[in-house]
Amino acid sequence: MNNFTFQSATKIIFGRDTEQQVGAEVKKHANRILLHYGGGSIKKSGLYDRVTVSLKENGVEFIELAGVQPNPRVSLVRKGIQLCRDNNIPFILAVGGGSVIDSAKAIAAGVPYDGDVWDFYSGKSQVVNTPLPVGVVLTLPAAGSEASSSSVLTNEDGWYKKGMGSELIRPEFAIMNPELTYTLPAYQTACGAADIMAHIMERYFTNTQDVDFTDRLCEATLKTIIENIPIAIQNPEDYAARAQVMWAGTIAHNDLLGTGREEDWASHGIEHELSAIYDVAHGAGLAVIFPAWMKYVYRNNIPRFAQFAVRVWNIEYDFENPERTALQGIEKLKGFFASIGLPVTIQQLGVEDDRLEEMADKCTDGDKKTLGSFVKLGKKDIFEIYKLACE
Ligand code: NZQ
Ligand code: ZN
């Protein structure tokens, strides 16, 4: 196991009706805020009314910035930064899914920064000046952004999708009521599951030795999703299933499962090119890319892939041919994604296969950098993975 420092400081307020606490929680930080949300799902569900009533009851003034799109755009972030500066806003409340939260984090980091906010994403600058604090009311278990130290943005100028990470942008609190996820369409629920599973698998497939404890935590979290997602899709108002998925989604990406091990993250980089150019849901892109990545790299560590097959998918270990077990695990994962209504090929994603080389080029900055650590992948490798994702 590697040395590590772990601090995941987001306060989690979990359970039925917890959104009623939002005003009192915000009040501990500020009494004037930016209320940031997406395309309207929170108005339809009545959550907007409950949140604004709670803010008013606690004497918190707010100005609003709505309209965050899935795969959030830097142009709206720039608008939000200006709005916060013009109105001297010291706190941002994000109400929604990963896109709203990531957009809020970007505004928060951009307000005290003299340059352009995209600098954090292009790698030109690090977050140094303390960002505005961010609070979250989560409506979609998927990205894990409610307790993560990262934010992902899309720049419309060239359709680049890039992430940035900093401990300074981890949210102060996340209010998580599983009932708020009842309105999620089945497809969005399934996309969330693929993203959560991908966050675990990006950490699980490692070359670091002696990490059995966190392997077991990863396996338990994966199995929780595998067991509960079909229930949540079948019965969207099953509280128990929604609650298990929601909490597992946070644990999958608050850095606990990666403690003491090298993480990979190639599949996320490869997927981000798809959602940048074609604006597909991130989770759907991962359902296509992850099994293809696995097929390309599994020979690097057959015992680890066989362990995944046996412990996560209950496949019997083939002592004569462990490679067979490893491959069965990959097929099971792909089958699971298909069974919950996700695409598993690039074509099913509705994407043409004529820009694969361009995407491989973009995600390696013109073959100047590699992706991943389990196996380091260059442009050629990534092109092969895109091709495998077409099968
Ligand atoms: O915009 P509204 O109207 O709110 O609708 C949203 C949106 O259309 C809808 N939705 C959310 N909650 C709902 C709901 N509809 C009905 N009922 C509810 N309760 O769902 C749609 C998708 O929302 P979005 O926020 O885009 O989804 P998700 O949470 O999957 O976030 C995806 C983004 O997160 C990034 C992804 O790349 C993508 O841009 N990621 C962020 C990470 C991070 N910051 O740590 C890590 C992840 O790996 C990921 O890359
Ligand atoms: Zn993700």
Short mmCIF file of C-alpha atoms and ligand atoms in Angstrom, two decimals:
data_model
loop_
_atom_site.label_atom_id
_atom_site.label_comp_id
_atom_site.label_asym_id
_atom_site.label_seq_id
_atom_site.Cartn_x
_atom_site.Cartn_y
_atom_site.Cartn_z
CA MET A 1 0.00 0.00 0.00
CA ASN A 2 1.24 3.53 -0.81
CA ASN A 3 1.47 6.38 1.68
CA PHE A 4 -1.52 8.68 1.54
CA THR A 5 -3.26 11.71 3.02
CA PHE A 6 -7.03 11.49 3.14
CA GLN A 7 -9.30 14.39 3.94
CA SER A 8 -12.77 14.45 2.47
CA ALA A 9 -14.25 17.29 4.41
CA THR A 10 -17.70 17.65 2.85
CA LYS A 11 -20.44 17.47 5.47
CA ILE A 12 -23.11 15.02 4.34
CA ILE A 13 -26.72 15.62 5.40
CA PHE A 14 -28.58 12.53 4.23
CA GLY A 15 -32.17 11.35 4.26
CA ARG A 16 -35.84 12.18 3.82
CA ASP A 17 -36.82 15.86 3.89
CA THR A 18 -33.24 17.01 4.46
CA GLU A 19 -33.61 19.77 1.84
CA GLN A 20 -35.69 21.60 4.47
CA GLN A 21 -32.40 22.23 6.29
CA VAL A 22 -30.81 24.07 3.40
CA GLY A 23 -31.56 27.62 4.60
CA ALA A 24 -30.18 26.99 8.08
CA GLU A 25 -27.09 25.30 6.65
CA VAL A 26 -26.37 28.10 4.16
CA LYS A 27 -26.89 30.71 6.87
CA LYS A 28 -23.83 29.35 8.70
CA HIS A 29 -21.74 30.57 5.76
CA ALA A 30 -23.48 33.59 4.27
CA ASN A 31 -26.73 35.53 4.07
CA ARG A 32 -26.42 36.47 0.39
CA ILE A 33 -25.80 33.78 -2.20
CA LEU A 34 -25.90 32.72 -5.83
CA LEU A 35 -28.52 30.01 -6.40
CA HIS A 36 -27.30 27.95 -9.35
CA TYR A 37 -29.34 25.28 -11.16
CA GLY A 38 -30.00 23.58 -14.47
CA GLY A 39 -32.68 23.39 -17.11
CA GLY A 40 -35.76 23.25 -14.94
CA SER A 41 -36.11 19.77 -13.40
CA ILE A 42 -36.01 21.36 -9.93
CA LYS A 43 -38.94 23.62 -10.78
CA LYS A 44 -40.99 20.71 -12.14
CA SER A 45 -40.38 18.60 -9.05
CA GLY A 46 -41.21 21.39 -6.58
CA LEU A 47 -37.68 21.32 -5.11
CA TYR A 48 -37.04 24.91 -6.22
CA ASP A 49 -39.99 26.11 -4.11
CA ARG A 50 -38.89 24.17 -1.04
CA VAL A 51 -35.31 25.45 -1.30
CA THR A 52 -36.27 29.09 -1.81
CA VAL A 53 -38.79 28.98 1.06
CA SER A 54 -36.12 27.58 3.36
CA LEU A 55 -33.66 30.29 2.25
CA LYS A 56 -36.22 33.05 2.86
CA GLU A 57 -37.24 31.65 6.24
CA ASN A 58 -33.61 31.89 7.28
CA GLY A 59 -33.16 35.39 5.94
CA VAL A 60 -30.82 34.35 3.13
CA GLU A 61 -31.03 36.61 0.06
CA PHE A 62 -30.30 35.02 -3.30
CA ILE A 63 -29.77 35.88 -6.91
CA GLU A 64 -30.26 33.15 -9.46
CA LEU A 65 -28.34 31.74 -12.36
CA ALA A 66 -30.24 28.95 -14.12
CA GLY A 67 -29.60 27.13 -17.37
CA VAL A 68 -26.64 24.85 -16.66
CA GLN A 69 -26.60 22.28 -19.48
CA PRO A 70 -25.44 18.67 -19.10
CA ASN A 71 -21.72 18.79 -19.96
CA PRO A 72 -21.61 22.31 -18.50
CA ARG A 73 -20.21 25.13 -20.58
CA VAL A 74 -17.53 27.64 -19.74
CA SER A 75 -19.58 30.51 -21.23
CA LEU A 76 -22.23 30.25 -18.48
CA VAL A 77 -19.48 29.97 -15.87
CA ARG A 78 -17.98 33.26 -17.07
CA LYS A 79 -21.42 34.84 -16.73
CA GLY A 80 -21.70 33.46 -13.19
CA ILE A 81 -18.30 34.86 -12.22
CA GLN A 82 -19.33 38.32 -13.40
CA LEU A 83 -22.64 38.07 -11.56
CA CYS A 84 -20.92 37.15 -8.30
CA ARG A 85 -18.40 39.96 -8.66
CA ASP A 86 -21.03 42.58 -9.55
CA ASN A 87 -23.21 41.59 -6.60
CA ASN A 88 -20.48 40.87 -4.10
CA ILE A 89 -21.68 37.30 -3.57
CA PRO A 90 -19.70 35.22 -1.06
CA PHE A 91 -21.34 31.75 -1.43
CA ILE A 92 -22.79 29.51 -4.14
CA LEU A 93 -25.59 26.98 -3.69
CA ALA A 94 -25.78 24.35 -6.43
CA VAL A 95 -29.11 22.52 -6.73
CA GLY A 96 -28.97 19.67 -9.23
CA GLY A 97 -26.65 17.01 -10.65
CA GLY A 98 -22.95 16.90 -11.43
CA SER A 99 -23.15 19.51 -14.17
CA VAL A 100 -24.68 22.15 -11.90
CA ILE A 101 -22.19 21.36 -9.14
CA ASP A 102 -19.21 21.47 -11.50
CA SER A 103 -20.39 24.78 -12.92
CA ALA A 104 -20.76 26.15 -9.37
CA LYS A 105 -17.25 25.00 -8.46
CA ALA A 106 -15.85 26.70 -11.55
CA ILE A 107 -17.59 29.99 -10.73
CA ALA A 108 -16.36 29.69 -7.15
CA ALA A 109 -12.75 29.26 -8.27
CA GLY A 110 -13.04 31.91 -10.98
CA VAL A 111 -14.31 34.79 -8.82
CA PRO A 112 -11.03 35.49 -6.97
CA TYR A 113 -8.85 34.75 -10.02
CA ASP A 114 -7.51 37.52 -12.26
CA GLY A 115 -7.18 35.45 -15.43
CA ASP A 116 -9.77 33.44 -17.38
CA VAL A 117 -11.37 30.50 -15.57
CA TRP A 118 -10.51 28.10 -18.42
CA ASP A 119 -6.85 28.44 -17.34
CA PHE A 120 -7.62 25.97 -14.50
CA TYR A 121 -8.91 23.42 -17.01
CA SER A 122 -6.29 23.90 -19.73
CA GLY A 123 -3.56 23.45 -17.12
CA LYS A 124 -2.29 27.02 -17.49
CA SER A 125 -2.98 27.79 -13.83
CA GLN A 126 -3.73 26.10 -10.51
CA VAL A 127 -6.40 27.17 -8.06
CA VAL A 128 -4.45 29.18 -5.51
CA ASN A 129 -6.68 32.00 -4.22
CA THR A 130 -9.36 30.59 -1.93
CA PRO A 131 -12.52 29.94 -3.99
CA LEU A 132 -15.97 30.93 -2.73
CA PRO A 133 -17.47 28.14 -0.62
CA VAL A 134 -20.02 25.93 -2.38
CA GLY A 135 -23.00 24.05 -0.91
CA VAL A 136 -25.00 21.37 -2.73
CA VAL A 137 -28.51 19.94 -2.84
CA LEU A 138 -27.99 16.79 -4.91
CA THR A 139 -30.69 15.49 -7.27
CA LEU A 140 -28.77 12.87 -9.27
CA PRO A 141 -26.36 10.21 -7.96
CA ALA A 142 -23.70 9.88 -10.65
CA ALA A 143 -20.75 12.23 -10.92
CA GLY A 144 -19.90 12.22 -7.22
CA SER A 145 -19.12 15.93 -7.54
CA GLU A 146 -21.05 16.63 -4.33
CA ALA A 147 -18.02 15.49 -2.32
CA SER A 148 -15.23 15.42 -4.91
CA SER A 149 -12.30 17.74 -5.42
CA SER A 150 -12.83 18.03 -9.17
CA SER A 151 -14.88 19.87 -11.75
CA VAL A 152 -15.31 19.12 -15.46
CA LEU A 153 -16.17 21.80 -18.01
CA THR A 154 -16.69 22.02 -21.75
CA ASN A 155 -15.23 24.87 -23.77
CA GLU A 156 -17.43 25.56 -26.79
CA ASP A 157 -14.42 27.08 -28.52
CA GLY A 158 -13.04 23.85 -30.03
CA TRP A 159 -15.34 21.57 -27.97
CA TYR A 160 -12.75 20.64 -25.40
CA LYS A 161 -13.93 18.89 -22.24
CA LYS A 162 -11.41 19.09 -19.41
CA GLY A 163 -11.29 18.49 -15.69
CA MET A 164 -9.48 20.27 -12.91
CA GLY A 165 -8.81 19.17 -9.37
CA SER A 166 -8.15 21.04 -6.17
CA GLU A 167 -8.88 20.33 -2.52
CA LEU A 168 -10.05 23.94 -2.35
CA ILE A 169 -13.18 23.26 -4.42
CA ARG A 170 -14.61 20.38 -2.41
CA PRO A 171 -18.15 21.43 -1.34
CA GLU A 172 -18.75 22.54 2.25
CA PHE A 173 -21.90 20.45 2.54
CA ALA A 174 -24.08 18.16 0.47
CA ILE A 175 -27.76 17.67 1.24
CA MET A 176 -28.83 14.29 -0.11
CA ASN A 177 -32.46 13.21 0.01
CA PRO A 178 -32.94 9.98 -1.99
CA GLU A 179 -36.59 10.99 -2.60
CA LEU A 180 -35.30 13.80 -4.83
CA THR A 181 -34.09 11.13 -7.27
CA TYR A 182 -37.55 9.56 -7.78
CA THR A 183 -38.15 11.80 -10.80
CA LEU A 184 -35.06 10.63 -12.66
CA PRO A 185 -35.87 8.91 -15.96
CA ALA A 186 -34.69 5.28 -16.19
CA TYR A 187 -32.00 6.20 -18.72
CA GLN A 188 -30.55 8.92 -16.50
CA THR A 189 -30.61 6.53 -13.54
CA ALA A 190 -28.68 3.97 -15.60
CA CYS A 191 -26.17 6.57 -16.83
CA GLY A 192 -25.58 7.50 -13.20
CA ALA A 193 -24.91 3.86 -12.34
CA ALA A 194 -22.33 3.51 -15.11
CA ASP A 195 -20.56 6.65 -13.91
CA ILE A 196 -20.52 5.49 -10.29
CA MET A 197 -19.19 2.07 -11.30
CA ALA A 198 -16.56 3.70 -13.50
CA HIS A 199 -15.34 5.84 -10.59
CA ILE A 200 -14.81 2.68 -8.58
CA MET A 201 -13.18 0.75 -11.42
CA GLU A 202 -10.80 3.61 -12.25
CA ARG A 203 -9.40 2.96 -8.77
CA TYR A 204 -9.80 -0.81 -8.64
CA PHE A 205 -7.61 -1.55 -11.65
CA THR A 206 -4.24 -0.65 -10.19
CA ASN A 207 -0.74 -2.06 -10.10
CA THR A 208 -0.30 -1.16 -6.43
CA GLN A 209 0.18 -4.25 -4.26
CA ASP A 210 -1.36 -5.03 -0.85
CA VAL A 211 -4.56 -3.05 -1.18
CA ASP A 212 -6.96 -5.83 -0.30
CA PHE A 213 -8.87 -3.68 2.20
CA THR A 214 -9.75 -1.03 -0.39
CA ASP A 215 -10.32 -3.75 -3.01
CA ARG A 216 -13.03 -5.10 -0.71
CA LEU A 217 -14.54 -1.64 -0.24
CA CYS A 218 -14.58 -1.19 -4.03
CA GLU A 219 -16.21 -4.58 -4.55
CA ALA A 220 -18.90 -3.88 -1.93
CA THR A 221 -19.68 -0.51 -3.51
CA LEU A 222 -19.89 -2.05 -6.99
CA LYS A 223 -22.16 -4.85 -5.77
CA THR A 224 -24.44 -2.30 -4.09
CA ILE A 225 -24.96 -0.56 -7.42
CA ILE A 226 -25.37 -3.82 -9.35
CA GLU A 227 -28.05 -5.03 -6.93
CA ASN A 228 -29.97 -1.81 -6.43
CA ILE A 229 -30.03 -0.14 -9.84
CA PRO A 230 -32.40 -2.68 -11.44
CA ILE A 231 -34.74 -2.17 -8.47
CA ALA A 232 -34.63 1.62 -8.80
CA ILE A 233 -35.31 1.37 -12.54
CA GLN A 234 -38.20 -1.04 -11.98
CA ASN A 235 -39.67 1.00 -9.15
CA PRO A 236 -38.38 4.61 -9.21
CA GLU A 237 -39.90 5.32 -5.79
CA ASP A 238 -38.18 2.49 -3.93
CA TYR A 239 -36.58 4.51 -1.14
CA ALA A 240 -34.23 1.77 0.01
CA ALA A 241 -32.75 1.22 -3.44
CA ARG A 242 -32.48 4.95 -4.21
CA ALA A 243 -30.79 5.56 -0.84
CA GLN A 244 -28.22 2.79 -1.31
CA VAL A 245 -27.35 4.07 -4.76
CA MET A 246 -27.09 7.67 -3.63
CA TRP A 247 -24.71 6.99 -0.76
CA ALA A 248 -22.64 4.53 -2.80
CA GLY A 249 -22.33 7.23 -5.49
CA THR A 250 -20.72 9.62 -3.04
CA ILE A 251 -18.38 7.03 -1.54
CA ALA A 252 -17.34 5.97 -5.05
CA HIS A 253 -15.78 9.35 -5.70
CA ASN A 254 -14.91 11.10 -2.42
CA ASP A 255 -11.40 9.58 -2.63
CA LEU A 256 -11.83 6.97 0.12
CA LEU A 257 -11.69 4.04 -2.30
CA GLY A 258 -8.46 5.26 -3.85
CA THR A 259 -6.51 5.60 -0.63
CA GLY A 260 -3.09 3.99 -0.76
CA ARG A 261 -3.21 3.06 -4.42
CA GLU A 262 -2.34 4.41 -7.83
CA GLU A 263 -5.51 5.25 -9.80
CA ASP A 264 -6.00 4.98 -13.56
CA TRP A 265 -8.53 7.44 -15.14
CA ALA A 266 -7.72 6.63 -18.78
CA SER A 267 -11.33 5.62 -19.52
CA HIS A 268 -12.62 8.97 -18.27
CA GLY A 269 -10.17 10.83 -20.50
CA ILE A 270 -11.15 8.70 -23.48
CA GLU A 271 -14.88 9.20 -22.75
CA HIS A 272 -14.62 12.95 -22.29
CA GLU A 273 -13.76 13.29 -25.99
CA LEU A 274 -17.04 11.60 -26.87
CA SER A 275 -19.19 13.78 -24.62
CA ALA A 276 -17.27 16.89 -25.68
CA ILE A 277 -17.87 16.45 -29.40
CA TYR A 278 -21.20 14.62 -29.42
CA ASP A 279 -22.76 15.92 -26.19
CA VAL A 280 -23.75 12.40 -25.06
CA ALA A 281 -24.38 11.64 -21.36
CA HIS A 282 -21.06 10.97 -19.63
CA GLY A 283 -22.32 7.72 -18.06
CA ALA A 284 -23.52 6.39 -21.41
CA GLY A 285 -20.13 7.15 -22.91
CA LEU A 286 -18.45 5.26 -20.09
CA ALA A 287 -20.68 2.21 -20.61
CA VAL A 288 -19.25 2.07 -24.13
CA ILE A 289 -15.62 2.89 -23.32
CA PHE A 290 -14.94 1.01 -20.08
CA PRO A 291 -15.42 -2.57 -21.39
CA ALA A 292 -13.36 -1.67 -24.48
CA TRP A 293 -10.55 -0.31 -22.28
CA MET A 294 -10.70 -3.52 -20.24
CA LYS A 295 -10.38 -5.71 -23.30
CA TYR A 296 -7.34 -3.72 -24.38
CA VAL A 297 -5.47 -3.80 -21.05
CA TYR A 298 -6.56 -6.93 -19.12
CA ARG A 299 -3.46 -8.94 -20.08
CA ASN A 300 -1.41 -6.51 -18.01
CA ASN A 301 -2.79 -8.13 -14.85
CA ILE A 302 -4.95 -11.18 -15.46
CA PRO A 303 -5.18 -12.11 -11.74
CA ARG A 304 -6.72 -8.71 -10.92
CA PHE A 305 -9.27 -9.02 -13.71
CA ALA A 306 -10.05 -12.59 -12.62
CA GLN A 307 -10.53 -11.34 -9.04
CA PHE A 308 -12.98 -8.73 -10.36
CA ALA A 309 -14.90 -11.47 -12.18
CA VAL A 310 -15.06 -13.78 -9.18
CA ARG A 311 -15.74 -11.30 -6.40
CA VAL A 312 -17.97 -8.80 -8.19
CA TRP A 313 -19.78 -11.03 -10.68
CA ASN A 314 -19.73 -14.38 -8.80
CA ILE A 315 -18.02 -16.14 -11.70
CA GLU A 316 -16.36 -19.44 -10.90
CA TYR A 317 -12.56 -19.23 -11.08
CA ASP A 318 -11.10 -21.27 -13.90
CA PHE A 319 -7.85 -22.64 -12.44
CA GLU A 320 -6.72 -23.99 -15.79
CA ASN A 321 -7.47 -20.81 -17.67
CA PRO A 322 -7.68 -17.65 -15.50
CA GLU A 323 -7.71 -15.53 -18.65
CA ARG A 324 -11.09 -17.05 -19.44
CA THR A 325 -12.38 -15.94 -16.03
CA ALA A 326 -10.99 -12.44 -16.63
CA LEU A 327 -12.77 -12.19 -19.99
CA GLN A 328 -16.02 -13.49 -18.51
CA GLY A 329 -15.94 -10.63 -15.98
CA ILE A 330 -15.62 -8.08 -18.77
CA GLU A 331 -18.52 -9.66 -20.66
CA LYS A 332 -20.65 -9.64 -17.49
CA LEU A 333 -20.03 -5.93 -17.02
CA LYS A 334 -20.98 -5.23 -20.63
CA GLY A 335 -24.09 -7.41 -20.27
CA PHE A 336 -25.09 -5.56 -17.12
CA PHE A 337 -24.83 -2.18 -18.84
CA ALA A 338 -26.95 -3.48 -21.73
CA SER A 339 -29.52 -4.95 -19.31
CA ILE A 340 -30.16 -1.56 -17.71
CA GLY A 341 -30.73 0.06 -21.09
CA LEU A 342 -27.32 1.58 -21.78
CA PRO A 343 -25.51 1.61 -25.11
CA VAL A 344 -22.44 -0.62 -25.26
CA THR A 345 -21.07 0.33 -28.67
CA ILE A 346 -20.19 3.67 -30.24
CA GLN A 347 -22.87 3.07 -32.85
CA GLN A 348 -25.53 2.49 -30.18
CA LEU A 349 -24.49 5.80 -28.69
CA GLY A 350 -25.60 7.36 -31.95
CA VAL A 351 -22.11 8.48 -32.82
CA GLU A 352 -20.40 8.14 -36.21
CA ASP A 353 -17.08 6.28 -36.23
CA ASP A 354 -15.37 8.75 -38.57
CA ARG A 355 -13.73 10.96 -35.92
CA LEU A 356 -12.00 8.28 -33.82
CA GLU A 357 -8.52 9.37 -34.80
CA GLU A 358 -9.30 13.01 -34.10
CA MET A 359 -10.57 12.08 -30.62
CA ALA A 360 -7.47 9.96 -29.92
CA ASP A 361 -5.36 12.89 -31.00
CA LYS A 362 -7.24 15.39 -28.84
CA CYS A 363 -7.10 13.39 -25.64
CA THR A 364 -3.34 12.88 -25.92
CA ASP A 365 -2.68 16.51 -26.95
CA GLY A 366 -1.45 15.34 -30.33
CA ASP A 367 0.29 12.22 -28.96
CA LYS A 368 2.35 14.36 -26.57
CA LYS A 369 0.99 12.78 -23.37
CA THR A 370 -0.18 9.36 -22.22
CA LEU A 371 -3.34 8.47 -20.33
CA GLY A 372 -3.73 6.06 -17.42
CA SER A 373 -1.35 4.31 -15.06
CA PHE A 374 -2.52 0.67 -15.06
CA VAL A 375 -1.25 0.72 -18.63
CA LYS A 376 0.07 3.96 -20.09
CA LEU A 377 -1.79 4.64 -23.30
CA GLY A 378 -0.65 6.73 -26.25
CA LYS A 379 -2.64 7.97 -29.22
CA LYS A 380 -2.36 4.66 -31.10
CA ASP A 381 -3.60 2.65 -28.12
CA ILE A 382 -6.54 4.97 -27.63
CA PHE A 383 -7.46 4.75 -31.29
CA GLU A 384 -7.51 0.93 -30.88
CA ILE A 385 -9.78 1.28 -27.81
CA TYR A 386 -12.22 3.44 -29.78
CA LYS A 387 -12.20 0.74 -32.47
CA LEU A 388 -12.87 -1.97 -29.87
CA ALA A 389 -15.78 0.17 -28.62
CA CYS A 390 -17.33 -0.14 -32.07
CA GLU A 391 -17.65 -3.93 -31.79
O1 NZQ B 1 -30.83 20.46 -15.97
P1 NZQ B 1 -31.95 19.81 -15.27
O2 NZQ B 1 -33.28 20.30 -15.70
O3 NZQ B 1 -31.79 19.84 -13.77
O4 NZQ B 1 -31.98 18.26 -15.71
C1 NZQ B 1 -30.90 17.35 -15.48
C2 NZQ B 1 -30.10 17.06 -16.73
O5 NZQ B 1 -30.87 17.20 -17.88
C3 NZQ B 1 -31.49 15.99 -15.16
N1 NZQ B 1 -31.81 15.79 -13.74
C4 NZQ B 1 -31.00 15.97 -12.68
N2 NZQ B 1 -31.63 15.61 -11.55
C5 NZQ B 1 -32.88 15.21 -11.91
C6 NZQ B 1 -32.99 15.33 -13.30
N3 NZQ B 1 -34.14 15.01 -13.96
C7 NZQ B 1 -35.16 14.56 -13.23
N4 NZQ B 1 -35.11 14.39 -11.89
C8 NZQ B 1 -33.98 14.69 -11.19
N5 NZQ B 1 -33.94 14.49 -9.88
O6 NZQ B 1 -30.49 15.08 -15.52
C9 NZQ B 1 -29.77 15.57 -16.63
C10 NZQ B 1 -28.29 15.31 -16.44
O7 NZQ B 1 -27.76 16.06 -15.38
P2 NZQ B 1 -26.19 16.20 -15.18
O8 NZQ B 1 -25.95 17.07 -13.99
O9 NZQ B 1 -25.54 16.59 -16.45
O10 NZQ B 1 -25.74 14.69 -14.86
P3 NZQ B 1 -24.58 14.10 -14.00
O11 NZQ B 1 -24.86 14.25 -12.56
O12 NZQ B 1 -24.36 12.75 -14.53
O13 NZQ B 1 -23.31 15.02 -14.31
C11 NZQ B 1 -22.58 14.83 -15.48
C12 NZQ B 1 -21.40 15.78 -15.54
O14 NZQ B 1 -20.49 15.53 -14.44
C13 NZQ B 1 -19.17 15.38 -14.97
C14 NZQ B 1 -19.42 14.73 -16.29
O15 NZQ B 1 -18.32 14.79 -17.14
C15 NZQ B 1 -20.60 15.54 -16.81
O16 NZQ B 1 -20.16 16.77 -17.37
N6 NZQ B 1 -18.33 14.65 -14.00
C16 NZQ B 1 -17.92 15.33 -12.91
C17 NZQ B 1 -17.11 14.76 -11.96
C18 NZQ B 1 -16.66 15.51 -10.78
N7 NZQ B 1 -16.84 16.81 -10.74
O17 NZQ B 1 -16.08 14.96 -9.82
C19 NZQ B 1 -16.61 13.38 -12.11
C20 NZQ B 1 -17.32 12.59 -13.15
O18 NZQ B 1 -16.43 11.60 -13.61
C21 NZQ B 1 -17.82 13.34 -14.32
O19 NZQ B 1 -16.81 13.49 -15.30
ZN ZN B 2 -17.33 10.02 -14.21
#
